[in-house]
Tab-separated table of C-alpha atoms in Angstrom:
chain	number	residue	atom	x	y	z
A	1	UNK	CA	22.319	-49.441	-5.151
A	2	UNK	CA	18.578	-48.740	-3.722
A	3	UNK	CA	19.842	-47.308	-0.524
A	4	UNK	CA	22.430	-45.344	-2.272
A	5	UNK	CA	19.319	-43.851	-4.276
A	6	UNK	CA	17.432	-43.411	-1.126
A	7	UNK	CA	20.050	-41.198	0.082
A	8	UNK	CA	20.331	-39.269	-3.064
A	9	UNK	CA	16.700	-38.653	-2.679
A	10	UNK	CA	16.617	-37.696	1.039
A	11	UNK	CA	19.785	-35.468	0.562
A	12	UNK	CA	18.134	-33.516	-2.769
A	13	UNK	CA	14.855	-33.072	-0.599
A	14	UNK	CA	16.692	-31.602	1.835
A	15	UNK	CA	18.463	-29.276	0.129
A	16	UNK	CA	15.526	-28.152	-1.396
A	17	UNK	CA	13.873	-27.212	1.486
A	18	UNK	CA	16.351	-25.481	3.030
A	19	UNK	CA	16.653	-23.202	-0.526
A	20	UNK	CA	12.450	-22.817	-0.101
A	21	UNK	CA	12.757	-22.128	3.399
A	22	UNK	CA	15.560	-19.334	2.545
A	23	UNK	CA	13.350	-17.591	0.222
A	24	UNK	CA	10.374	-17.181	2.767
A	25	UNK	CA	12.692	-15.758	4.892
A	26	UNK	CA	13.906	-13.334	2.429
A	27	UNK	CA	10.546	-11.150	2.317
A	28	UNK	CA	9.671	-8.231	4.727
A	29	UNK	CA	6.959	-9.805	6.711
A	30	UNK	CA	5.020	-7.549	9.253
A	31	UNK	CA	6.661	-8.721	12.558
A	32	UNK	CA	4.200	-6.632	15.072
A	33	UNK	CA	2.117	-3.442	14.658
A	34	UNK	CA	1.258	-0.778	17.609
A	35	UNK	CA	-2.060	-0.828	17.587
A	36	UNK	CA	-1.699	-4.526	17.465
A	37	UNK	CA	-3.754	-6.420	15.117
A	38	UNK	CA	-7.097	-7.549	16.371
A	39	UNK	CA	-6.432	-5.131	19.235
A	40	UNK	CA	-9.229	-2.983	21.364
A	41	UNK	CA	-7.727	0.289	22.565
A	42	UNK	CA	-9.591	2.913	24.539
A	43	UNK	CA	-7.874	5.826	23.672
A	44	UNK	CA	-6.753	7.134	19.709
A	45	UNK	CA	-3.446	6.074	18.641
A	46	UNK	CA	-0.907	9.450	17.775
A	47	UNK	CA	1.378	7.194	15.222
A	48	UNK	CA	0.708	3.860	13.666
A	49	UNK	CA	4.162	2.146	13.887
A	50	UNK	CA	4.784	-0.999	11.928
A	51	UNK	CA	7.766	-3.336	12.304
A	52	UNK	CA	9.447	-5.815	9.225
A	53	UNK	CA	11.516	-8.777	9.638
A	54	UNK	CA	13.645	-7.073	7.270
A	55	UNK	CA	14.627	-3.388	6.323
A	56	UNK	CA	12.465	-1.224	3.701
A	57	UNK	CA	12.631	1.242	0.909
A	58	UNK	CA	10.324	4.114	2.143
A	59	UNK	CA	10.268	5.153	-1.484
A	60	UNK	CA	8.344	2.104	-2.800
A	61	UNK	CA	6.578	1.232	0.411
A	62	UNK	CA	3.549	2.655	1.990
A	63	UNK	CA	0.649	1.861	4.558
A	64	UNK	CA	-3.283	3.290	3.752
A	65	UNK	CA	-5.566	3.237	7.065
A	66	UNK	CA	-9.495	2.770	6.438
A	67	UNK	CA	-12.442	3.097	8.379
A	68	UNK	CA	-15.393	0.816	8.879
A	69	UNK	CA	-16.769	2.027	6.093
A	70	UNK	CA	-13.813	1.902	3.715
A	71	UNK	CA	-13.174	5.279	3.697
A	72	UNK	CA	-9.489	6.070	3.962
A	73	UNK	CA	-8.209	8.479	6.796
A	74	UNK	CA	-6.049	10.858	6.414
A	75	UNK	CA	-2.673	10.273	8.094
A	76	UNK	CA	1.019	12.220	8.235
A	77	UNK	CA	3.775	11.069	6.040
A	78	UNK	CA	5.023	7.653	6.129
A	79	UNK	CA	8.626	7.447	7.190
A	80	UNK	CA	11.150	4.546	8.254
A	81	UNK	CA	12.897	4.880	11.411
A	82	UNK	CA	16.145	6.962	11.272
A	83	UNK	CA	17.556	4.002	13.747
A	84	UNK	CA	16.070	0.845	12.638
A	85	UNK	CA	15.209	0.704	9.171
A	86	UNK	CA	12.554	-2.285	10.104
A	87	UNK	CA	10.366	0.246	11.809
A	88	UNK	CA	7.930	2.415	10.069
A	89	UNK	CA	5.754	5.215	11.589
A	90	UNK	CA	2.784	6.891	10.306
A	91	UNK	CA	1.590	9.779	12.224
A	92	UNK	CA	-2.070	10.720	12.881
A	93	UNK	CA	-3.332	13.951	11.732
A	94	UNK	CA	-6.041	13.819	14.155
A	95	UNK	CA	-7.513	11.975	16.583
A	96	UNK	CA	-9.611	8.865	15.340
A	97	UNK	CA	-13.124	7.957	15.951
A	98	UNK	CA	-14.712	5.038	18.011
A	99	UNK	CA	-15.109	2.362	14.982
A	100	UNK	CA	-13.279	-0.350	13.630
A	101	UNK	CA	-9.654	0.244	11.137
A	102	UNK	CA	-8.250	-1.263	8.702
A	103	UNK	CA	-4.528	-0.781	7.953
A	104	UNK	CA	-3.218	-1.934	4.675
A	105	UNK	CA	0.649	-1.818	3.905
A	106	UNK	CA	2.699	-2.512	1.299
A	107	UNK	CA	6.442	-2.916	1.643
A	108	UNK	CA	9.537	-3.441	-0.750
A	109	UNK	CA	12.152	-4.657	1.447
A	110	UNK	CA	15.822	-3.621	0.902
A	111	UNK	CA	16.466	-7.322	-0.489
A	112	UNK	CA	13.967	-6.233	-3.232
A	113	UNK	CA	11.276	-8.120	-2.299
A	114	UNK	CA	7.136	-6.830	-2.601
A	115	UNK	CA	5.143	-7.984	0.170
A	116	UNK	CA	1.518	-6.654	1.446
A	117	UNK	CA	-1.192	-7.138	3.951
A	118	UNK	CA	-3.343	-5.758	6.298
A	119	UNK	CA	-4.674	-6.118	10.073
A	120	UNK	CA	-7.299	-4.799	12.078
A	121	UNK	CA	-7.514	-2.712	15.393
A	122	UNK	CA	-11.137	-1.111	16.625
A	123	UNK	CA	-11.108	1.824	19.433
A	124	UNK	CA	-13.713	1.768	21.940
């Protein structure tokens, strides 16, 4: 009887990670970022391009870029790759300044799932 419980509990445990571990999966997380986060480039960046671990809505998604001193920069409009709906690309109006950026996206994913968060890149 108390290693028939046992089970019950391992098994039920189990199971329940593998639904929480689904559900992580199931948000647009920022995969990689060109400039990369924490990067040092030389040279200004023409597009910021973003990539999800899932698809977005362009409609309900968006990404703000910021200077060192919090002042937001203008950039082009946001779209989502025409071939890979993962991908998003923000151009640059013009070129940036030396400093330090802060990029701050949020993203519903297709799945209709909200996710957000920002990373950093500085040109030299």
């Amino acid at each position: 009887m108390l290693q028939r419980l046992k089970n019950v509990i391992v098994a039920t445990s189990f199971l329940a990670a593998l639904i929480v571990s689904q559900q992580a999966f199931a948000h647009a997380h920022l995969a990689s970022a060109t400039p990369a986060d924490k990067a040092t480039i030389s040279e200004s960046p023409k597009m910021l391009t973003l990539t999800f671990t899932e698809g977005v809505e362009p409609k309900f998604s968006g990404v703000m870029l910021m200077g060192a001193d919090g002042s937001m920069v203008h950039t082009g409009k946001f779209t989502v790759d025409s071939a890979d709906n993962k991908v998003v690309n923000v151009p640059l109006t013009a070129p940036l300044k030396t400093g330090s950026y802060r990029v701050d996206w949020h993203v519903l994913s297709v799945d209709g799932h909200k996710t957000k968060g920002s990373y950093n890149f500085t040109l030299k």
